[in-house]
Amino acid sequence: DHTAVRRLAGGMSRWMLNQVQPDGRTVYKYWPSRGTEAEGDNTIRQAMATICLGRIAARTTDADARNRAGHTGRASTMLW
């Protein structure tokens, strides 16, 4: 169902955008049972997330989505 796919994509996009912190960083891993972020990081996964955010921003007229995607840093524009 085309409508269901669009809803799913919209929900996934919103989830991804909600991971962008006010300072532009994204949390790599969060431990809800501890209420803390993991100290590790994965550059490849962060790059892939940045690309996804850029693609979300390119396909929407939602100003909030474009703003959040733009907060990931100038390097993200090179990956789009």
Backbone as a printed PyTorch tensor [residue, N CA C, xyz], in Angstrom:
tensor([[[ 0.8490, -1.1770,  0.0000],
         [ 0.0000,  0.0000,  0.0000],
         [ 0.8970,  1.2440,  0.0000]],

        [[ 0.7160,  2.0750, -1.0060],
         [ 1.5510,  3.2650, -1.1960],
         [ 1.4510,  4.2190,  0.0000]],

        [[ 0.2610,  4.3880,  0.5360],
         [ 0.0550,  5.2820,  1.6760],
         [ 0.7910,  4.7820,  2.9100]],

        [[ 0.7450,  3.4870,  3.1310],
         [ 1.4260,  2.9050,  4.2890],
         [ 2.9380,  3.0820,  4.1740]],

        [[ 3.4670,  2.9260,  2.9830],
         [ 4.9140,  3.0950,  2.7700],
         [ 5.3140,  4.5440,  3.0330]],

        [[ 4.5220,  5.4780,  2.5610],
         [ 4.8200,  6.9010,  2.8020],
         [ 4.7850,  7.2220,  4.3020]],

        [[ 3.7970,  6.6580,  5.0100],
         [ 3.7060,  6.8710,  6.4600],
         [ 4.9190,  6.2840,  7.1760]],

        [[ 5.3090,  5.0920,  6.7680],
         [ 6.4720,  4.4410,  7.3640],
         [ 7.7350,  5.2710,  7.1280]],

        [[ 7.9310,  5.7120,  5.8910],
         [ 9.1080,  6.5330,  5.5660],
         [ 9.0910,  7.8380,  6.3530]],

        [[ 7.9170,  8.4310,  6.5080],
         [ 7.8040,  9.6730,  7.2780],
         [ 8.1530,  9.4590,  8.7420]],

        [[ 7.6760,  8.3620,  9.3060],
         [ 7.9930,  8.0570, 10.7010],
         [ 9.4660,  7.7800, 10.9070]],

        [[10.0540,  7.0680,  9.9770],
         [11.4850,  6.7650, 10.0750],
         [12.3120,  8.0460,  9.9400]],

        [[11.8810,  8.9110,  9.0420],
         [12.5930, 10.1860,  8.8580],
         [12.5070, 11.0330, 10.1110]],

        [[11.3250, 11.1080, 10.7030],
         [11.1590, 11.9120, 11.9150],
         [12.0170, 11.3480, 13.0470]],

        [[12.0660, 10.0060, 13.1680],
         [12.9000,  9.3970, 14.2010],
         [14.3520,  9.8140, 14.0060]],

        [[14.8210,  9.7290, 12.7580],
         [16.2140, 10.0800, 12.4710],
         [16.4750, 11.5520, 12.7980]],

        [[15.5630, 12.4220, 12.4130],
         [15.7280, 13.8490, 12.6890],
         [15.7120, 14.1390, 14.1820]],

        [[14.9350, 13.3880, 14.9330],
         [14.8720, 13.5940, 16.3860],
         [16.1590, 13.1850, 17.0920]],

        [[17.0330, 12.4860, 16.4120],
         [18.3060, 12.0950, 17.0130],
         [19.3410, 13.2090, 16.9690]],

        [[19.0740, 14.2560, 16.1930],
         [20.0140, 15.3740, 16.0840],
         [19.8500, 16.2760, 17.3110]],

        [[20.9210, 16.4340, 18.0540],
         [20.9350, 17.2530, 19.2610],
         [21.0060, 18.7340, 18.8780]],

        [[20.6580, 19.6400, 19.7880],
         [20.7040, 21.0780, 19.4820],
         [22.0620, 21.5640, 18.9700]],

        [[23.1360, 20.9140, 19.4200],
         [24.4710, 21.3330, 18.9670],
         [24.8820, 20.6650, 17.6580]],

        [[23.9780, 19.8570, 17.0600],
         [24.2440, 19.2390, 15.7650],
         [24.7880, 17.8310, 15.8270]],

        [[25.1710, 17.3700, 16.9900],
         [25.7000, 16.0150, 17.0600],
         [24.5620, 15.0070, 17.1280]],

        [[24.8770, 13.7790, 16.7990],
         [23.9080, 12.7000, 16.9320],
         [24.4630, 11.6970, 17.9360]],

        [[23.5740, 11.1350, 18.7100],
         [23.9780, 10.1540, 19.7060],
         [24.2040,  8.8330, 18.9920]],

        [[25.3890,  8.2740, 19.1540],
         [25.6950,  7.0060, 18.4920],
         [24.9520,  5.8560, 19.1480]],

        [[25.0140,  5.8010, 20.4720],
         [24.3630,  4.7030, 21.1830],
         [23.9160,  5.2160, 22.5510]],

        [[22.6890,  4.8810, 22.9150],
         [22.1230,  5.3160, 24.1850],
         [21.6930,  4.0930, 24.9800]],

        [[22.0390,  4.0780, 26.2560],
         [21.6650,  2.9840, 27.1400],
         [20.4850,  3.4370, 27.9960]],

        [[19.2380,  3.1110, 27.6150],
         [18.0800,  3.5920, 28.3710],
         [18.0350,  3.0870, 29.8100]],

        [[18.5080,  1.8800, 30.0530],
         [18.4670,  1.3450, 31.4200],
         [19.3870,  2.1320, 32.3550]],

        [[20.4390,  2.7210, 31.7940],
         [21.3750,  3.5230, 32.5830],
         [21.0920,  5.0190, 32.4790]],

        [[20.3650,  5.3950, 31.4210],
         [20.1230,  6.8160, 31.1720],
         [21.3610,  7.5430, 30.6990]],

        [[22.2680,  6.8060, 30.0230],
         [23.5250,  7.4050, 29.5790],
         [23.8070,  7.0590, 28.1200]],

        [[24.6850,  7.8500, 27.5290],
         [25.1660,  7.5770, 26.1810],
         [26.4110,  6.7040, 26.2700]],

        [[26.6030,  5.8560, 25.2890],
         [27.8250,  5.0630, 25.2170],
         [28.9910,  5.9840, 24.8570]],

        [[30.1600,  5.6280, 25.3230],
         [31.3320,  6.4480, 25.0350],
         [31.8970,  6.1870, 23.6490]],

        [[31.5950,  5.0170, 23.0790],
         [32.1300,  4.6700, 21.7680],
         [31.4830,  5.4460, 20.6390]],

        [[32.0170,  5.2570, 19.4660],
         [31.5020,  5.9170, 18.2720],
         [31.8640,  5.0580, 17.0710]],

        [[31.2050,  5.2880, 15.9700],
         [31.4900,  4.5630, 14.7500],
         [31.3960,  5.5590, 13.6060]],

        [[32.5320,  5.9690, 13.0840],
         [32.5960,  7.0110, 12.0740],
         [31.8050,  6.6420, 10.8230]],

        [[31.8640,  5.3950, 10.4040],
         [31.1340,  4.9730,  9.2050],
         [29.6310,  5.1250,  9.4190]],

        [[29.1380,  4.6700, 10.5580],
         [27.7020,  4.7960, 10.8370],
         [27.2880,  6.2600, 10.9680]],

        [[28.1250,  7.0760, 11.5640],
         [27.8170,  8.5070, 11.6750],
         [27.7670,  9.1320, 10.2750]],

        [[28.6780,  8.7510,  9.4080],
         [28.6700,  9.2740,  8.0390],
         [27.4040,  8.8330,  7.3040]],

        [[27.0280,  7.5770,  7.4790],
         [25.8130,  7.0810,  6.8230],
         [24.5850,  7.8330,  7.3360]],

        [[24.5360,  8.1070,  8.6290],
         [23.4150,  8.8640,  9.1910],
         [23.3790, 10.2740,  8.6250]],

        [[24.5430, 10.8860,  8.4590],
         [24.6200, 12.2280,  7.9000],
         [24.1060, 12.2450,  6.4700]],

        [[24.4660, 11.2290,  5.6970],
         [23.9700, 11.1300,  4.3250],
         [22.4500, 10.9980,  4.3270]],

        [[21.9280, 10.1550,  5.2010],
         [20.4690,  9.9710,  5.2980],
         [19.7790, 11.2810,  5.6500]],

        [[20.3260, 12.0170,  6.6000],
         [19.7340, 13.2970,  6.9870],
         [19.7290, 14.2690,  5.8100]],

        [[20.7860, 14.2650,  5.0470],
         [20.8430, 15.1230,  3.8580],
         [19.7970, 14.7440,  2.8370]],

        [[19.6050, 13.4670,  2.6530],
         [18.5910, 13.0020,  1.6970],
         [17.1860, 13.3140,  2.1750]],

        [[16.9670, 13.1980,  3.4810],
         [15.6600, 13.5660,  4.0440],
         [15.4060, 15.0490,  3.7760]],

        [[16.3950, 15.8730,  4.0660],
         [16.2420, 17.3250,  3.8740],
         [15.9970, 17.6750,  2.4080]],

        [[16.6400, 16.9560,  1.5110],
         [16.4900, 17.2380,  0.0820],
         [15.1040, 16.8870, -0.4440]],

        [[14.4000, 16.0130,  0.2460],
         [13.0990, 15.5400, -0.2330],
         [11.9090, 16.1330,  0.5180]],

        [[12.1550, 17.1260,  1.3530],
         [11.0530, 17.6660,  2.1530],
         [10.9810, 19.1770,  2.0420]],

        [[ 9.8120, 19.6980,  2.3030],
         [ 9.6340, 21.1470,  2.4200],
         [ 9.5400, 21.5480,  3.8830]],

        [[ 9.6720, 20.5790,  4.7810],
         [ 9.5890, 20.8050,  6.2260],
         [10.8160, 21.5890,  6.6860]],

        [[10.5930, 22.8300,  7.1100],
         [11.7070, 23.6870,  7.5270],
         [12.4580, 23.1030,  8.7180]],

        [[11.7400, 22.4850,  9.6520],
         [12.3870, 21.8800, 10.8220],
         [13.3240, 20.7570, 10.3880]],

        [[12.8750, 19.9210,  9.4660],
         [13.7150, 18.8200,  8.9760],
         [14.9690, 19.3600,  8.3020]],

        [[14.8170, 20.3710,  7.4890],
         [15.9880, 20.9580,  6.8130],
         [16.9380, 21.5900,  7.8220]],

        [[16.3800, 22.2400,  8.8330],
         [17.2090, 22.8640,  9.8620],
         [17.9900, 21.8160, 10.6420]],

        [[17.3120, 20.7560, 11.0780],
         [17.9990, 19.7050, 11.8410],
         [19.0810, 19.0320, 10.9990]],

        [[18.7730, 18.7470,  9.7600],
         [19.7640, 18.1150,  8.8860],
         [20.9620, 19.0380,  8.6750]],

        [[20.7100, 20.3240,  8.5650],
         [21.7860, 21.2910,  8.3780],
         [22.6700, 21.4520,  9.5910]],

        [[22.1650, 21.1000, 10.7750],
         [22.9350, 21.2330, 12.0130],
         [23.9870, 20.1540, 12.1700]],

        [[24.0140, 19.1600, 11.3050],
         [25.0030, 18.0900, 11.4640],
         [26.3940, 18.5330, 11.0440]],

        [[26.4940, 19.7160, 10.4860],
         [27.8170, 20.2570, 10.1960],
         [28.0650, 20.4800,  8.7110]],

        [[29.0510, 21.3300,  8.4220],
         [29.3800, 21.6420,  7.0330],
         [29.8630, 20.4230,  6.2830]],

        [[30.4890, 19.4920,  6.9630],
         [31.0000, 18.2890,  6.2870],
         [29.8660, 17.4950,  5.6520]],

        [[28.6670, 17.5930,  6.2200],
         [27.5520, 16.8270,  5.6860],
         [27.1980, 17.2580,  4.2770]],

        [[27.4280, 18.5140,  3.9300],
         [27.0770, 18.9660,  2.5960],
         [27.9610, 18.3200,  1.5440]],

        [[29.1340, 17.9000,  1.9300],
         [30.0350, 17.2350,  0.9940],
         [29.5630, 15.8000,  0.7150]],

        [[28.7860, 15.2280,  1.6380],
         [28.3540, 13.8370,  1.5020],
         [27.0310, 13.6960,  0.7750]],

        [[26.2810, 14.7730,  0.5930],
         [24.9720, 14.6670, -0.0370],
         [25.1800, 14.4570, -1.4810]]])
